[in-house]
Amino acid sequence: MRALVISGRGSKGAFAGGIAQYLLEEEKQSCDLFLGTSTGSLLISHLALGKVETIKEAFTQLNQSSIFSNNPFLVVHKNGVERIKGSTRKKET
């Protein structure tokens, strides 16, 4: 039985995903078991299904501004007081 295991730690996990892609596609290695933690868990399912292009696109299109541009909170100023609310609530006026 052969297992492919990818750890996490952000870019280190992504690097391991690139190595796994090489082993699966270029070296034609086969695996019986696919395991991953953190970043590795995001990659491993796609590798097991042969959907490498999907994860390659996700990791190459990602940048700092796209990560931090999505703010789930609403900052409301009322009577000189700044309040932070969840964006699912109605906006205060």
PDB file of C-alpha atoms in Angstrom:
ATOM      1  CA  MET A   1       0.000   0.000   0.000  1.00  0.00           C
ATOM      2  CA  ARG A   2       1.333   3.400  -1.006  1.00  0.00           C
ATOM      3  CA  ALA A   3       0.161   6.660   0.615  1.00  0.00           C
ATOM      4  CA  LEU A   4       0.555  10.238  -0.518  1.00  0.00           C
ATOM      5  CA  VAL A   5       0.674  12.575   2.496  1.00  0.00           C
ATOM      6  CA  ILE A   6       0.852  16.374   2.238  1.00  0.00           C
ATOM      7  CA  SER A   7       1.344  18.562   5.285  1.00  0.00           C
ATOM      8  CA  GLY A   8       0.167  22.122   5.765  1.00  0.00           C
ATOM      9  CA  ARG A   9       1.932  25.428   6.492  1.00  0.00           C
ATOM     10  CA  GLY A  10       0.695  27.499   3.547  1.00  0.00           C
ATOM     11  CA  SER A  11       3.301  27.810   0.833  1.00  0.00           C
ATOM     12  CA  LYS A  12       5.195  24.762   2.122  1.00  0.00           C
ATOM     13  CA  GLY A  13       2.067  22.674   1.599  1.00  0.00           C
ATOM     14  CA  ALA A  14       1.638  24.173  -1.870  1.00  0.00           C
ATOM     15  CA  PHE A  15       5.255  23.285  -2.685  1.00  0.00           C
ATOM     16  CA  ALA A  16       4.596  19.707  -1.594  1.00  0.00           C
ATOM     17  CA  GLY A  17       1.522  19.730  -3.831  1.00  0.00           C
ATOM     18  CA  GLY A  18       3.752  20.598  -6.790  1.00  0.00           C
ATOM     19  CA  ILE A  19       6.032  17.693  -5.968  1.00  0.00           C
ATOM     20  CA  ALA A  20       3.015  15.390  -5.668  1.00  0.00           C
ATOM     21  CA  GLN A  21       1.762  16.604  -9.052  1.00  0.00           C
ATOM     22  CA  TYR A  22       5.125  15.734 -10.594  1.00  0.00           C
ATOM     23  CA  LEU A  23       5.141  12.271  -9.027  1.00  0.00           C
ATOM     24  CA  LEU A  24       1.589  11.517 -10.160  1.00  0.00           C
ATOM     25  CA  GLU A  25       1.671  13.016 -13.653  1.00  0.00           C
ATOM     26  CA  GLU A  26       5.271  12.777 -14.821  1.00  0.00           C
ATOM     27  CA  GLU A  27       6.587   9.774 -12.916  1.00  0.00           C
ATOM     28  CA  LYS A  28       3.229   7.950 -13.168  1.00  0.00           C
ATOM     29  CA  GLN A  29       3.363   6.957  -9.493  1.00  0.00           C
ATOM     30  CA  SER A  30       0.149   5.554  -8.069  1.00  0.00           C
ATOM     31  CA  CYS A  31      -1.237   5.885  -4.566  1.00  0.00           C
ATOM     32  CA  ASP A  32      -3.736   3.840  -2.615  1.00  0.00           C
ATOM     33  CA  LEU A  33      -4.318   6.398   0.122  1.00  0.00           C
ATOM     34  CA  PHE A  34      -4.379  10.224   0.009  1.00  0.00           C
ATOM     35  CA  LEU A  35      -3.954  12.157   3.282  1.00  0.00           C
ATOM     36  CA  GLY A  36      -3.423  15.834   4.069  1.00  0.00           C
ATOM     37  CA  THR A  37      -3.570  18.385   6.855  1.00  0.00           C
ATOM     38  CA  SER A  38      -4.338  22.102   6.594  1.00  0.00           C
ATOM     39  CA  THR A  39      -3.159  23.259   3.136  1.00  0.00           C
ATOM     40  CA  GLY A  40      -2.435  19.641   2.277  1.00  0.00           C
ATOM     41  CA  SER A  41      -6.065  18.710   2.909  1.00  0.00           C
ATOM     42  CA  LEU A  42      -7.170  21.324   0.377  1.00  0.00           C
ATOM     43  CA  LEU A  43      -4.773  19.945  -2.214  1.00  0.00           C
ATOM     44  CA  ILE A  44      -5.039  16.214  -1.653  1.00  0.00           C
ATOM     45  CA  SER A  45      -8.657  15.773  -2.742  1.00  0.00           C
ATOM     46  CA  HIS A  46      -7.961  17.506  -6.055  1.00  0.00           C
ATOM     47  CA  LEU A  47      -4.812  15.452  -6.590  1.00  0.00           C
ATOM     48  CA  ALA A  48      -6.730  12.243  -5.886  1.00  0.00           C
ATOM     49  CA  LEU A  49      -9.367  13.242  -8.459  1.00  0.00           C
ATOM     50  CA  GLY A  50      -6.779  14.330 -11.042  1.00  0.00           C
ATOM     51  CA  LYS A  51      -7.950  17.967 -10.932  1.00  0.00           C
ATOM     52  CA  VAL A  52      -4.501  19.534 -10.737  1.00  0.00           C
ATOM     53  CA  GLU A  53      -5.355  22.496 -12.984  1.00  0.00           C
ATOM     54  CA  THR A  54      -8.070  23.619 -10.549  1.00  0.00           C
ATOM     55  CA  ILE A  55      -5.685  23.876  -7.609  1.00  0.00           C
ATOM     56  CA  LYS A  56      -2.878  25.273  -9.745  1.00  0.00           C
ATOM     57  CA  GLU A  57      -5.146  28.115 -10.858  1.00  0.00           C
ATOM     58  CA  ALA A  58      -6.336  28.788  -7.302  1.00  0.00           C
ATOM     59  CA  PHE A  59      -2.801  29.009  -5.934  1.00  0.00           C
ATOM     60  CA  THR A  60      -1.360  31.090  -8.782  1.00  0.00           C
ATOM     61  CA  GLN A  61      -4.244  33.594  -8.864  1.00  0.00           C
ATOM     62  CA  LEU A  62      -4.143  34.214  -5.110  1.00  0.00           C
ATOM     63  CA  ASN A  63      -2.448  37.360  -3.800  1.00  0.00           C
ATOM     64  CA  GLN A  64      -2.446  39.408  -0.621  1.00  0.00           C
ATOM     65  CA  SER A  65      -4.994  41.982  -1.793  1.00  0.00           C
ATOM     66  CA  SER A  66      -7.490  39.290  -2.816  1.00  0.00           C
ATOM     67  CA  ILE A  67      -7.161  37.631   0.591  1.00  0.00           C
ATOM     68  CA  PHE A  68      -7.702  40.788   2.618  1.00  0.00           C
ATOM     69  CA  SER A  69     -10.221  42.531   0.354  1.00  0.00           C
ATOM     70  CA  ASN A  70     -13.045  40.327   1.638  1.00  0.00           C
ATOM     71  CA  ASN A  71     -14.070  41.839   4.971  1.00  0.00           C
ATOM     72  CA  PRO A  72     -16.999  40.069   6.650  1.00  0.00           C
ATOM     73  CA  PHE A  73     -17.534  42.955   9.086  1.00  0.00           C
ATOM     74  CA  LEU A  74     -19.197  46.314   8.782  1.00  0.00           C
ATOM     75  CA  VAL A  75     -17.703  49.363  10.523  1.00  0.00           C
ATOM     76  CA  VAL A  76     -20.454  51.760  11.567  1.00  0.00           C
ATOM     77  CA  HIS A  77     -19.909  55.274  12.898  1.00  0.00           C
ATOM     78  CA  LYS A  78     -22.763  56.548  15.072  1.00  0.00           C
ATOM     79  CA  ASN A  79     -22.618  59.491  17.481  1.00  0.00           C
ATOM     80  CA  GLY A  80     -18.824  59.548  17.297  1.00  0.00           C
ATOM     81  CA  VAL A  81     -18.552  55.875  18.251  1.00  0.00           C
ATOM     82  CA  GLU A  82     -17.112  53.242  15.934  1.00  0.00           C
ATOM     83  CA  ARG A  83     -18.888  49.886  16.099  1.00  0.00           C
ATOM     84  CA  ILE A  84     -18.062  46.688  14.278  1.00  0.00           C
ATOM     85  CA  LYS A  85     -20.983  44.529  13.241  1.00  0.00           C
ATOM     86  CA  GLY A  86     -21.365  41.317  11.281  1.00  0.00           C
ATOM     87  CA  SER A  87     -22.247  42.083   7.652  1.00  0.00           C
ATOM     88  CA  THR A  88     -25.352  39.877   7.754  1.00  0.00           C
ATOM     89  CA  ARG A  89     -27.169  42.314  10.045  1.00  0.00           C
ATOM     90  CA  LYS A  90     -29.031  45.395   8.898  1.00  0.00           C
ATOM     91  CA  LYS A  91     -26.874  48.451   8.481  1.00  0.00           C
ATOM     92  CA  GLU A  92     -27.362  51.107  11.172  1.00  0.00           C
ATOM     93  CA  THR A  93     -28.233  54.627  10.069  1.00  0.00           C
TER      94      THR A  93
END
